[in-house]
Tab-separated table of C-alpha atoms in Angstrom:
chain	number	residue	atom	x	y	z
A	1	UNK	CA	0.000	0.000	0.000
A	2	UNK	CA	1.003	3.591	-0.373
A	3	UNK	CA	2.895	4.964	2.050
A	4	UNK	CA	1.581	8.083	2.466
A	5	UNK	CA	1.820	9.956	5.664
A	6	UNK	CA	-1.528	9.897	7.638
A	7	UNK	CA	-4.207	12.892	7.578
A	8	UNK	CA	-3.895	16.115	9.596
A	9	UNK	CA	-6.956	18.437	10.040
A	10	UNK	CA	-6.319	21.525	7.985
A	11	UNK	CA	-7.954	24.919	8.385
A	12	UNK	CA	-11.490	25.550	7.720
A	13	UNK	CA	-12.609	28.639	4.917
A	14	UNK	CA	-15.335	31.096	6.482
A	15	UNK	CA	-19.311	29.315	5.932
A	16	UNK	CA	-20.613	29.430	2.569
A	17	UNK	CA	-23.825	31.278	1.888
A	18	UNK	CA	-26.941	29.869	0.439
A	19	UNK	CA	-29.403	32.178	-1.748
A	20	UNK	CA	-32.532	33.392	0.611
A	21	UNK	CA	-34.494	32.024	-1.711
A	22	UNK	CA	-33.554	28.254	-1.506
A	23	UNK	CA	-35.841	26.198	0.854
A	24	UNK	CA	-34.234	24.921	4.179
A	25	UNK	CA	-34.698	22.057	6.024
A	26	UNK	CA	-36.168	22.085	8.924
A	27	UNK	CA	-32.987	21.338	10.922
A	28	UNK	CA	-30.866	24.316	10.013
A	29	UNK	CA	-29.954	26.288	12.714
A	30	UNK	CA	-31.019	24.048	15.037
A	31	UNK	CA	-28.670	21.587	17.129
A	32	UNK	CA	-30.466	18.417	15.804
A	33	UNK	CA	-33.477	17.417	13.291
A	34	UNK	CA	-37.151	16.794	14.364
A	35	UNK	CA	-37.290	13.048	14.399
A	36	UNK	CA	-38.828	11.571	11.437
A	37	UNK	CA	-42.613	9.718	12.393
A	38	UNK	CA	-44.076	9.175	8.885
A	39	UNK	CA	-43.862	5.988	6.561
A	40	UNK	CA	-40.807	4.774	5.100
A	41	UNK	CA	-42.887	3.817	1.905
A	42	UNK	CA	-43.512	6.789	0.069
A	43	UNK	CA	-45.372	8.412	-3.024
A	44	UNK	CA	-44.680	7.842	-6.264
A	45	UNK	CA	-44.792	11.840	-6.582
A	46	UNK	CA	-42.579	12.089	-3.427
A	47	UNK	CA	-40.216	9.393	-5.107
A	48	UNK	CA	-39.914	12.135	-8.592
A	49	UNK	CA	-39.031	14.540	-6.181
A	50	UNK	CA	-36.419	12.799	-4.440
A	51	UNK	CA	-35.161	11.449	-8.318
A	52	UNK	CA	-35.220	15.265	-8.861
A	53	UNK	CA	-32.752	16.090	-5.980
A	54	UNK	CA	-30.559	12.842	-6.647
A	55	UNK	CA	-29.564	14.036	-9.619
A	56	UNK	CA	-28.808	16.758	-8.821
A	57	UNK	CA	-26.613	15.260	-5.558
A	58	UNK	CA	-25.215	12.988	-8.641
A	59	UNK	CA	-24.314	15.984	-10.868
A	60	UNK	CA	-22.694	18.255	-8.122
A	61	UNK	CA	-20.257	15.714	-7.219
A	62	UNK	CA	-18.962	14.932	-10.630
A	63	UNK	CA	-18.302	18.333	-10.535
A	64	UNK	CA	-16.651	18.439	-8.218
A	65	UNK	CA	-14.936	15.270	-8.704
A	66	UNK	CA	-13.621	16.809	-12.192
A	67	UNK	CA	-11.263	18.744	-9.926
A	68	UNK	CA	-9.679	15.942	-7.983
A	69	UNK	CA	-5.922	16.056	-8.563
A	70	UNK	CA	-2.710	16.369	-6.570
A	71	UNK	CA	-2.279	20.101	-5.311
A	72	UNK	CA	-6.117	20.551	-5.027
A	73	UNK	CA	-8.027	21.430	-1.900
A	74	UNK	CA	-10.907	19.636	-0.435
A	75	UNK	CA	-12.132	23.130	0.413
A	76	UNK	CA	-12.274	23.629	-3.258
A	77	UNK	CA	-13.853	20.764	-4.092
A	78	UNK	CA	-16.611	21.584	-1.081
A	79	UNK	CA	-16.874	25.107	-3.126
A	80	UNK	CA	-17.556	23.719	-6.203
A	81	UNK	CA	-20.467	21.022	-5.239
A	82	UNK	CA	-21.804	23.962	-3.122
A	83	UNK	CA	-21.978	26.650	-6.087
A	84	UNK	CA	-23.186	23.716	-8.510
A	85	UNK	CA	-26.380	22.863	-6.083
A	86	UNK	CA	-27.182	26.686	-5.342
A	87	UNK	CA	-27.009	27.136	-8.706
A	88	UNK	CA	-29.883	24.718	-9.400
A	89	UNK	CA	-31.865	25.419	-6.313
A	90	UNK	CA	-31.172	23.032	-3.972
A	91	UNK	CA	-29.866	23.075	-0.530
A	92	UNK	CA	-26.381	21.327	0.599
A	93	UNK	CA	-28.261	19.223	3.186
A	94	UNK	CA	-25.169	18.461	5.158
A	95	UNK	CA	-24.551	22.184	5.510
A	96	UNK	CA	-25.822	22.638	9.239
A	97	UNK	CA	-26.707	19.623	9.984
A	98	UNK	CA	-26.116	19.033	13.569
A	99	UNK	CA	-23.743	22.142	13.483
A	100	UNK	CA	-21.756	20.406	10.226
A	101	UNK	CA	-19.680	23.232	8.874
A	102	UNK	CA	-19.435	22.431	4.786
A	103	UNK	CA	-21.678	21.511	1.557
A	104	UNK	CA	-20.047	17.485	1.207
A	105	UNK	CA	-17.746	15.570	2.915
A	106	UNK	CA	-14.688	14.635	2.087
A	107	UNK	CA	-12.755	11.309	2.836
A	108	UNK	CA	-9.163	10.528	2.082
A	109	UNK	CA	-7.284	7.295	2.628
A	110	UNK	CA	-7.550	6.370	6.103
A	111	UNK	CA	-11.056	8.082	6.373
A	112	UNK	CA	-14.132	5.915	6.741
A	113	UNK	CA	-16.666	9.151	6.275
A	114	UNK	CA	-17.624	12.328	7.761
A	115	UNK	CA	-14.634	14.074	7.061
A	116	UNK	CA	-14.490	18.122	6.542
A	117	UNK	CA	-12.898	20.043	3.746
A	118	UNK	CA	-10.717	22.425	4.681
A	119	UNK	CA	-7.581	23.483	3.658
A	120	UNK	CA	-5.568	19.770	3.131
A	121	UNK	CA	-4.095	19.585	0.012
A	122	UNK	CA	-4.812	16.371	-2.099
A	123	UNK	CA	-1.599	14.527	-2.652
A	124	UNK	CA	-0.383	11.721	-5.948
A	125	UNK	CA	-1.550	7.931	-4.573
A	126	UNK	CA	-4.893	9.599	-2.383
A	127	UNK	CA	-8.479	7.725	-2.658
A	128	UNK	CA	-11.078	10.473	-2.169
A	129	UNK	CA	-14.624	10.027	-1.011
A	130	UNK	CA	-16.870	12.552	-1.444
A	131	UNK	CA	-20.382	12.449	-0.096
A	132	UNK	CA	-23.095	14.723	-1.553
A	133	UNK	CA	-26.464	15.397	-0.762
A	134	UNK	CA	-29.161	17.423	-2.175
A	135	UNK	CA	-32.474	18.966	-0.658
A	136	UNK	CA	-34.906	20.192	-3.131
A	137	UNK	CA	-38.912	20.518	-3.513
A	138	UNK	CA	-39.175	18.917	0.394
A	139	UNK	CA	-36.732	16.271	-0.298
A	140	UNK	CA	-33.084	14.152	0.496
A	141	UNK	CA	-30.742	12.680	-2.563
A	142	UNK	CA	-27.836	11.304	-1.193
A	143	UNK	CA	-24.851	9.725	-3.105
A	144	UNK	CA	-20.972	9.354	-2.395
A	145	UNK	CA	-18.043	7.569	-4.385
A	146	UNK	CA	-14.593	6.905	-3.810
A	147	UNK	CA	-12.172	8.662	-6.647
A	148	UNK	CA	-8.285	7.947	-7.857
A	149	UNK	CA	-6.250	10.968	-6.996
A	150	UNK	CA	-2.920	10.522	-9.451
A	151	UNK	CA	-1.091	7.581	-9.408
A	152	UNK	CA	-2.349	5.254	-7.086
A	153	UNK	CA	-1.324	1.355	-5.686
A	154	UNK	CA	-2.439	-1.489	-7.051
A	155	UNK	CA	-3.915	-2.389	-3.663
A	156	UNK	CA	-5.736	0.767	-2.964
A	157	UNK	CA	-7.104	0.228	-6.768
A	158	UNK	CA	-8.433	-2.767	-6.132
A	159	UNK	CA	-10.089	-1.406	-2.828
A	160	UNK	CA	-11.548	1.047	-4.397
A	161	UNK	CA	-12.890	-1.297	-7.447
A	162	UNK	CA	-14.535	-4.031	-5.155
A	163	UNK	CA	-16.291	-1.663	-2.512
A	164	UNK	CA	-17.632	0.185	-5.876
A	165	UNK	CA	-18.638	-3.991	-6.946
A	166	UNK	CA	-20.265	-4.327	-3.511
A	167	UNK	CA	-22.467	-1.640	-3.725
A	168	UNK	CA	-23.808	-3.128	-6.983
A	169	UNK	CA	-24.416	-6.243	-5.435
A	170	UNK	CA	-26.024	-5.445	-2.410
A	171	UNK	CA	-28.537	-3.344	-5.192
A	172	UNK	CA	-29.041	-6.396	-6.828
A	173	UNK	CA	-30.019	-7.968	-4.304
A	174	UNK	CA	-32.865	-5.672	-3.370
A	175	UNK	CA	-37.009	-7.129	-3.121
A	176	UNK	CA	-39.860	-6.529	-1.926
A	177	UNK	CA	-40.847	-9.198	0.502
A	178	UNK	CA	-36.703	-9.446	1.739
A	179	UNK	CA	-35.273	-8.347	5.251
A	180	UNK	CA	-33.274	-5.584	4.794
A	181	UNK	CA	-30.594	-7.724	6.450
A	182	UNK	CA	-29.988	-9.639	3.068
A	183	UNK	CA	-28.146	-6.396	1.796
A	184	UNK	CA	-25.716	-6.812	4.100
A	185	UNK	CA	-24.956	-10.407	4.383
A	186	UNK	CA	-24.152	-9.645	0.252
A	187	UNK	CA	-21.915	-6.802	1.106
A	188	UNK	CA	-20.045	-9.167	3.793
A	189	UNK	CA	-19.598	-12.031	1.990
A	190	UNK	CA	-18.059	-10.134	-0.743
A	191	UNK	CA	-15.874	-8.133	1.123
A	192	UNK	CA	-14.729	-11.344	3.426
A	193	UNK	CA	-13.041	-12.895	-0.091
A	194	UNK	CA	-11.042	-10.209	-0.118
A	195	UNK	CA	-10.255	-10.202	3.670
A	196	UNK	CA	-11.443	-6.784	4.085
A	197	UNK	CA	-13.109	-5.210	7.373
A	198	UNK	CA	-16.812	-4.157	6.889
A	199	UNK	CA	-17.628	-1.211	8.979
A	200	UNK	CA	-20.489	-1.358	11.188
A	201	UNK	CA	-21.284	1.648	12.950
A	202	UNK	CA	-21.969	3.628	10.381
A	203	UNK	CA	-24.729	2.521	8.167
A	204	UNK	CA	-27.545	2.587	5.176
A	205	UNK	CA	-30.695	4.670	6.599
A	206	UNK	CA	-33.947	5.813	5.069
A	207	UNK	CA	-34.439	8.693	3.381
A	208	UNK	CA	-37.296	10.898	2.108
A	209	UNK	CA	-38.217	14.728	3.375
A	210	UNK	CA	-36.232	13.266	6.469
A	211	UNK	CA	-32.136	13.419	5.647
A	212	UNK	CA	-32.074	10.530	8.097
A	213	UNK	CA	-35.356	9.077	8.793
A	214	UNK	CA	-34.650	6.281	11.036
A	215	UNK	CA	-34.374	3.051	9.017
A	216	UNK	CA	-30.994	1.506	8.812
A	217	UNK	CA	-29.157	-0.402	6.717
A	218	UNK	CA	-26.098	-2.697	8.087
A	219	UNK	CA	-23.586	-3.490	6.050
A	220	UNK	CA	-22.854	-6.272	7.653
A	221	UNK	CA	-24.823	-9.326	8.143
A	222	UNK	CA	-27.189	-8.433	11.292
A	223	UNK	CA	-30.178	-10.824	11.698
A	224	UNK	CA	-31.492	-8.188	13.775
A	225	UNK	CA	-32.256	-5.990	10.392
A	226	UNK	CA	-35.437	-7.832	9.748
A	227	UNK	CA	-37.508	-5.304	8.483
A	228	UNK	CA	-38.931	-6.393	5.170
A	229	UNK	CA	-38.740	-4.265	2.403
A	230	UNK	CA	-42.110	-3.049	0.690
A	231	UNK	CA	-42.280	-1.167	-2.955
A	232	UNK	CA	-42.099	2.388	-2.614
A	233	UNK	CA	-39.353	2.322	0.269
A	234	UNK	CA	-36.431	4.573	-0.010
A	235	UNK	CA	-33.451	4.104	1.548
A	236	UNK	CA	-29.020	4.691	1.409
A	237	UNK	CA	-26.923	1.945	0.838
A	238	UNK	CA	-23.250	2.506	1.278
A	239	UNK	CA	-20.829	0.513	2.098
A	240	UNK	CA	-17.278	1.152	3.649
A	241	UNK	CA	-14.972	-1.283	3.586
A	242	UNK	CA	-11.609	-1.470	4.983
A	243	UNK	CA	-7.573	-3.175	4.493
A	244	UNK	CA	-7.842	-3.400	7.697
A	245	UNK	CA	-10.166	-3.197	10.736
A	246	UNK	CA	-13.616	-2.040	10.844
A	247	UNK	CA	-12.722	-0.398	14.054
A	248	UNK	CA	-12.652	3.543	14.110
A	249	UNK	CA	-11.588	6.349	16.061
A	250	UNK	CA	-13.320	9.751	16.075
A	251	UNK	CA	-11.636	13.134	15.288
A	252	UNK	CA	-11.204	16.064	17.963
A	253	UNK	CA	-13.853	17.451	14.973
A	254	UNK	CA	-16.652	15.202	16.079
A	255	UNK	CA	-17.184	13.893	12.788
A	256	UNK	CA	-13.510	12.901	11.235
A	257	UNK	CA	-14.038	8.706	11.438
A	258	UNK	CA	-10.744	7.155	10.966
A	259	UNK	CA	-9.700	3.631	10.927
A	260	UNK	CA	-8.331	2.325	13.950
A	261	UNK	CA	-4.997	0.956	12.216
A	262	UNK	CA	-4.886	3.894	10.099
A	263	UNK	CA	-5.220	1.702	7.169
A	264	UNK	CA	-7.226	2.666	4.364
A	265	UNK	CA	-10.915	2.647	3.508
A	266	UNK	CA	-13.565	3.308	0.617
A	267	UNK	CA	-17.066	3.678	0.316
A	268	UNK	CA	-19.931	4.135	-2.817
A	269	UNK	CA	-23.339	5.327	-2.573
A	270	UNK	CA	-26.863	5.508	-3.854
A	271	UNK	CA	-29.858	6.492	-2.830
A	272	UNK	CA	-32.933	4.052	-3.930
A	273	UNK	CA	-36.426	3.247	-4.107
A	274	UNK	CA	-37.706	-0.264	-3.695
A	275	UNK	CA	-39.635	-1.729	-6.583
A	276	UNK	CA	-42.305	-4.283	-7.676
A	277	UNK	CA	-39.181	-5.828	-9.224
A	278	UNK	CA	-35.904	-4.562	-7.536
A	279	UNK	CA	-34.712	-1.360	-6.932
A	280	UNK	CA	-34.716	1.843	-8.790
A	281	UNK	CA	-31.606	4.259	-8.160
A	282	UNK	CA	-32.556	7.654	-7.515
A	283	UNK	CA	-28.942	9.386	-7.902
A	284	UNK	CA	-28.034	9.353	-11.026
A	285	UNK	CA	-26.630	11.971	-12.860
Protein backbone atom coordinates (compact mmCIF):
# COMPACT_ATOMS: atom_id res chain seq x y z
CA UNK A 1 0.00 0.00 0.00
CA UNK A 2 1.00 3.59 -0.37
CA UNK A 3 2.90 4.96 2.05
CA UNK A 4 1.58 8.08 2.47
CA UNK A 5 1.82 9.96 5.66
CA UNK A 6 -1.53 9.90 7.64
CA UNK A 7 -4.21 12.89 7.58
CA UNK A 8 -3.89 16.12 9.60
CA UNK A 9 -6.96 18.44 10.04
CA UNK A 10 -6.32 21.52 7.98
CA UNK A 11 -7.95 24.92 8.38
CA UNK A 12 -11.49 25.55 7.72
CA UNK A 13 -12.61 28.64 4.92
CA UNK A 14 -15.34 31.10 6.48
CA UNK A 15 -19.31 29.32 5.93
CA UNK A 16 -20.61 29.43 2.57
CA UNK A 17 -23.83 31.28 1.89
CA UNK A 18 -26.94 29.87 0.44
CA UNK A 19 -29.40 32.18 -1.75
CA UNK A 20 -32.53 33.39 0.61
CA UNK A 21 -34.49 32.02 -1.71
CA UNK A 22 -33.55 28.25 -1.51
CA UNK A 23 -35.84 26.20 0.85
CA UNK A 24 -34.23 24.92 4.18
CA UNK A 25 -34.70 22.06 6.02
CA UNK A 26 -36.17 22.09 8.92
CA UNK A 27 -32.99 21.34 10.92
CA UNK A 28 -30.87 24.32 10.01
CA UNK A 29 -29.95 26.29 12.71
CA UNK A 30 -31.02 24.05 15.04
CA UNK A 31 -28.67 21.59 17.13
CA UNK A 32 -30.47 18.42 15.80
CA UNK A 33 -33.48 17.42 13.29
CA UNK A 34 -37.15 16.79 14.36
CA UNK A 35 -37.29 13.05 14.40
CA UNK A 36 -38.83 11.57 11.44
CA UNK A 37 -42.61 9.72 12.39
CA UNK A 38 -44.08 9.18 8.88
CA UNK A 39 -43.86 5.99 6.56
CA UNK A 40 -40.81 4.77 5.10
CA UNK A 41 -42.89 3.82 1.91
CA UNK A 42 -43.51 6.79 0.07
CA UNK A 43 -45.37 8.41 -3.02
CA UNK A 44 -44.68 7.84 -6.26
CA UNK A 45 -44.79 11.84 -6.58
CA UNK A 46 -42.58 12.09 -3.43
CA UNK A 47 -40.22 9.39 -5.11
CA UNK A 48 -39.91 12.14 -8.59
CA UNK A 49 -39.03 14.54 -6.18
CA UNK A 50 -36.42 12.80 -4.44
CA UNK A 51 -35.16 11.45 -8.32
CA UNK A 52 -35.22 15.27 -8.86
CA UNK A 53 -32.75 16.09 -5.98
CA UNK A 54 -30.56 12.84 -6.65
CA UNK A 55 -29.56 14.04 -9.62
CA UNK A 56 -28.81 16.76 -8.82
CA UNK A 57 -26.61 15.26 -5.56
CA UNK A 58 -25.22 12.99 -8.64
CA UNK A 59 -24.31 15.98 -10.87
CA UNK A 60 -22.69 18.25 -8.12
CA UNK A 61 -20.26 15.71 -7.22
CA UNK A 62 -18.96 14.93 -10.63
CA UNK A 63 -18.30 18.33 -10.53
CA UNK A 64 -16.65 18.44 -8.22
CA UNK A 65 -14.94 15.27 -8.70
CA UNK A 66 -13.62 16.81 -12.19
CA UNK A 67 -11.26 18.74 -9.93
CA UNK A 68 -9.68 15.94 -7.98
CA UNK A 69 -5.92 16.06 -8.56
CA UNK A 70 -2.71 16.37 -6.57
CA UNK A 71 -2.28 20.10 -5.31
CA UNK A 72 -6.12 20.55 -5.03
CA UNK A 73 -8.03 21.43 -1.90
CA UNK A 74 -10.91 19.64 -0.44
CA UNK A 75 -12.13 23.13 0.41
CA UNK A 76 -12.27 23.63 -3.26
CA UNK A 77 -13.85 20.76 -4.09
CA UNK A 78 -16.61 21.58 -1.08
CA UNK A 79 -16.87 25.11 -3.13
CA UNK A 80 -17.56 23.72 -6.20
CA UNK A 81 -20.47 21.02 -5.24
CA UNK A 82 -21.80 23.96 -3.12
CA UNK A 83 -21.98 26.65 -6.09
CA UNK A 84 -23.19 23.72 -8.51
CA UNK A 85 -26.38 22.86 -6.08
CA UNK A 86 -27.18 26.69 -5.34
CA UNK A 87 -27.01 27.14 -8.71
CA UNK A 88 -29.88 24.72 -9.40
CA UNK A 89 -31.87 25.42 -6.31
CA UNK A 90 -31.17 23.03 -3.97
CA UNK A 91 -29.87 23.07 -0.53
CA UNK A 92 -26.38 21.33 0.60
CA UNK A 93 -28.26 19.22 3.19
CA UNK A 94 -25.17 18.46 5.16
CA UNK A 95 -24.55 22.18 5.51
CA UNK A 96 -25.82 22.64 9.24
CA UNK A 97 -26.71 19.62 9.98
CA UNK A 98 -26.12 19.03 13.57
CA UNK A 99 -23.74 22.14 13.48
CA UNK A 100 -21.76 20.41 10.23
CA UNK A 101 -19.68 23.23 8.87
CA UNK A 102 -19.43 22.43 4.79
CA UNK A 103 -21.68 21.51 1.56
CA UNK A 104 -20.05 17.48 1.21
CA UNK A 105 -17.75 15.57 2.92
CA UNK A 106 -14.69 14.63 2.09
CA UNK A 107 -12.75 11.31 2.84
CA UNK A 108 -9.16 10.53 2.08
CA UNK A 109 -7.28 7.29 2.63
CA UNK A 110 -7.55 6.37 6.10
CA UNK A 111 -11.06 8.08 6.37
CA UNK A 112 -14.13 5.91 6.74
CA UNK A 113 -16.67 9.15 6.28
CA UNK A 114 -17.62 12.33 7.76
CA UNK A 115 -14.63 14.07 7.06
CA UNK A 116 -14.49 18.12 6.54
CA UNK A 117 -12.90 20.04 3.75
CA UNK A 118 -10.72 22.42 4.68
CA UNK A 119 -7.58 23.48 3.66
CA UNK A 120 -5.57 19.77 3.13
CA UNK A 121 -4.09 19.58 0.01
CA UNK A 122 -4.81 16.37 -2.10
CA UNK A 123 -1.60 14.53 -2.65
CA UNK A 124 -0.38 11.72 -5.95
CA UNK A 125 -1.55 7.93 -4.57
CA UNK A 126 -4.89 9.60 -2.38
CA UNK A 127 -8.48 7.72 -2.66
CA UNK A 128 -11.08 10.47 -2.17
CA UNK A 129 -14.62 10.03 -1.01
CA UNK A 130 -16.87 12.55 -1.44
CA UNK A 131 -20.38 12.45 -0.10
CA UNK A 132 -23.10 14.72 -1.55
CA UNK A 133 -26.46 15.40 -0.76
CA UNK A 134 -29.16 17.42 -2.17
CA UNK A 135 -32.47 18.97 -0.66
CA UNK A 136 -34.91 20.19 -3.13
CA UNK A 137 -38.91 20.52 -3.51
CA UNK A 138 -39.17 18.92 0.39
CA UNK A 139 -36.73 16.27 -0.30
CA UNK A 140 -33.08 14.15 0.50
CA UNK A 141 -30.74 12.68 -2.56
CA UNK A 142 -27.84 11.30 -1.19
CA UNK A 143 -24.85 9.72 -3.11
CA UNK A 144 -20.97 9.35 -2.40
CA UNK A 145 -18.04 7.57 -4.38
CA UNK A 146 -14.59 6.90 -3.81
CA UNK A 147 -12.17 8.66 -6.65
CA UNK A 148 -8.28 7.95 -7.86
CA UNK A 149 -6.25 10.97 -7.00
CA UNK A 150 -2.92 10.52 -9.45
CA UNK A 151 -1.09 7.58 -9.41
CA UNK A 152 -2.35 5.25 -7.09
CA UNK A 153 -1.32 1.36 -5.69
CA UNK A 154 -2.44 -1.49 -7.05
CA UNK A 155 -3.92 -2.39 -3.66
CA UNK A 156 -5.74 0.77 -2.96
CA UNK A 157 -7.10 0.23 -6.77
CA UNK A 158 -8.43 -2.77 -6.13
CA UNK A 159 -10.09 -1.41 -2.83
CA UNK A 160 -11.55 1.05 -4.40
CA UNK A 161 -12.89 -1.30 -7.45
CA UNK A 162 -14.54 -4.03 -5.16
CA UNK A 163 -16.29 -1.66 -2.51
CA UNK A 164 -17.63 0.18 -5.88
CA UNK A 165 -18.64 -3.99 -6.95
CA UNK A 166 -20.27 -4.33 -3.51
CA UNK A 167 -22.47 -1.64 -3.72
CA UNK A 168 -23.81 -3.13 -6.98
CA UNK A 169 -24.42 -6.24 -5.44
CA UNK A 170 -26.02 -5.45 -2.41
CA UNK A 171 -28.54 -3.34 -5.19
CA UNK A 172 -29.04 -6.40 -6.83
CA UNK A 173 -30.02 -7.97 -4.30
CA UNK A 174 -32.87 -5.67 -3.37
CA UNK A 175 -37.01 -7.13 -3.12
CA UNK A 176 -39.86 -6.53 -1.93
CA UNK A 177 -40.85 -9.20 0.50
CA UNK A 178 -36.70 -9.45 1.74
CA UNK A 179 -35.27 -8.35 5.25
CA UNK A 180 -33.27 -5.58 4.79
CA UNK A 181 -30.59 -7.72 6.45
CA UNK A 182 -29.99 -9.64 3.07
CA UNK A 183 -28.15 -6.40 1.80
CA UNK A 184 -25.72 -6.81 4.10
CA UNK A 185 -24.96 -10.41 4.38
CA UNK A 186 -24.15 -9.64 0.25
CA UNK A 187 -21.92 -6.80 1.11
CA UNK A 188 -20.05 -9.17 3.79
CA UNK A 189 -19.60 -12.03 1.99
CA UNK A 190 -18.06 -10.13 -0.74
CA UNK A 191 -15.87 -8.13 1.12
CA UNK A 192 -14.73 -11.34 3.43
CA UNK A 193 -13.04 -12.89 -0.09
CA UNK A 194 -11.04 -10.21 -0.12
CA UNK A 195 -10.25 -10.20 3.67
CA UNK A 196 -11.44 -6.78 4.08
CA UNK A 197 -13.11 -5.21 7.37
CA UNK A 198 -16.81 -4.16 6.89
CA UNK A 199 -17.63 -1.21 8.98
CA UNK A 200 -20.49 -1.36 11.19
CA UNK A 201 -21.28 1.65 12.95
CA UNK A 202 -21.97 3.63 10.38
CA UNK A 203 -24.73 2.52 8.17
CA UNK A 204 -27.55 2.59 5.18
CA UNK A 205 -30.69 4.67 6.60
CA UNK A 206 -33.95 5.81 5.07
CA UNK A 207 -34.44 8.69 3.38
CA UNK A 208 -37.30 10.90 2.11
CA UNK A 209 -38.22 14.73 3.37
CA UNK A 210 -36.23 13.27 6.47
CA UNK A 211 -32.14 13.42 5.65
CA UNK A 212 -32.07 10.53 8.10
CA UNK A 213 -35.36 9.08 8.79
CA UNK A 214 -34.65 6.28 11.04
CA UNK A 215 -34.37 3.05 9.02
CA UNK A 216 -30.99 1.51 8.81
CA UNK A 217 -29.16 -0.40 6.72
CA UNK A 218 -26.10 -2.70 8.09
CA UNK A 219 -23.59 -3.49 6.05
CA UNK A 220 -22.85 -6.27 7.65
CA UNK A 221 -24.82 -9.33 8.14
CA UNK A 222 -27.19 -8.43 11.29
CA UNK A 223 -30.18 -10.82 11.70
CA UNK A 224 -31.49 -8.19 13.78
CA UNK A 225 -32.26 -5.99 10.39
CA UNK A 226 -35.44 -7.83 9.75
CA UNK A 227 -37.51 -5.30 8.48
CA UNK A 228 -38.93 -6.39 5.17
CA UNK A 229 -38.74 -4.26 2.40
CA UNK A 230 -42.11 -3.05 0.69
CA UNK A 231 -42.28 -1.17 -2.96
CA UNK A 232 -42.10 2.39 -2.61
CA UNK A 233 -39.35 2.32 0.27
CA UNK A 234 -36.43 4.57 -0.01
CA UNK A 235 -33.45 4.10 1.55
CA UNK A 236 -29.02 4.69 1.41
CA UNK A 237 -26.92 1.95 0.84
CA UNK A 238 -23.25 2.51 1.28
CA UNK A 239 -20.83 0.51 2.10
CA UNK A 240 -17.28 1.15 3.65
CA UNK A 241 -14.97 -1.28 3.59
CA UNK A 242 -11.61 -1.47 4.98
CA UNK A 243 -7.57 -3.18 4.49
CA UNK A 244 -7.84 -3.40 7.70
CA UNK A 245 -10.17 -3.20 10.74
CA UNK A 246 -13.62 -2.04 10.84
CA UNK A 247 -12.72 -0.40 14.05
CA UNK A 248 -12.65 3.54 14.11
CA UNK A 249 -11.59 6.35 16.06
CA UNK A 250 -13.32 9.75 16.07
CA UNK A 251 -11.64 13.13 15.29
CA UNK A 252 -11.20 16.06 17.96
CA UNK A 253 -13.85 17.45 14.97
CA UNK A 254 -16.65 15.20 16.08
CA UNK A 255 -17.18 13.89 12.79
CA UNK A 256 -13.51 12.90 11.24
CA UNK A 257 -14.04 8.71 11.44
CA UNK A 258 -10.74 7.16 10.97
CA UNK A 259 -9.70 3.63 10.93
CA UNK A 260 -8.33 2.32 13.95
CA UNK A 261 -5.00 0.96 12.22
CA UNK A 262 -4.89 3.89 10.10
CA UNK A 263 -5.22 1.70 7.17
CA UNK A 264 -7.23 2.67 4.36
CA UNK A 265 -10.92 2.65 3.51
CA UNK A 266 -13.57 3.31 0.62
CA UNK A 267 -17.07 3.68 0.32
CA UNK A 268 -19.93 4.14 -2.82
CA UNK A 269 -23.34 5.33 -2.57
CA UNK A 270 -26.86 5.51 -3.85
CA UNK A 271 -29.86 6.49 -2.83
CA UNK A 272 -32.93 4.05 -3.93
CA UNK A 273 -36.43 3.25 -4.11
CA UNK A 274 -37.71 -0.26 -3.70
CA UNK A 275 -39.63 -1.73 -6.58
CA UNK A 276 -42.30 -4.28 -7.68
CA UNK A 277 -39.18 -5.83 -9.22
CA UNK A 278 -35.90 -4.56 -7.54
CA UNK A 279 -34.71 -1.36 -6.93
CA UNK A 280 -34.72 1.84 -8.79
CA UNK A 281 -31.61 4.26 -8.16
CA UNK A 282 -32.56 7.65 -7.51
CA UNK A 283 -28.94 9.39 -7.90
CA UNK A 284 -28.03 9.35 -11.03
CA UNK A 285 -26.63 11.97 -12.86
Amino acid sequence: MSGQSLLVPGKLSPGRSVPGAIRRPEYVGKPAPTPYTGSEVQSAETIERMRIAGRIAAQAMEEAAKLIAPGVTTDKLDEVAHAYMCDHGAYPSTLGYRGYPKSLCSSINEVICHGIPDSTVLRDGDIVNLDVTAYIHGVHGDNNATYLCGDVDEESRLLVERTRESLNRAIKAVRPGRQINVIGRVIESYAKRFGYGVVRDFTGHGINSSFHSGLIIPHYDAPHANTVMQPGMTFTIEPMLTLGTHEYDMWDDGWTVVTKDRKRTAQFEHTLVVTENGADILTLP
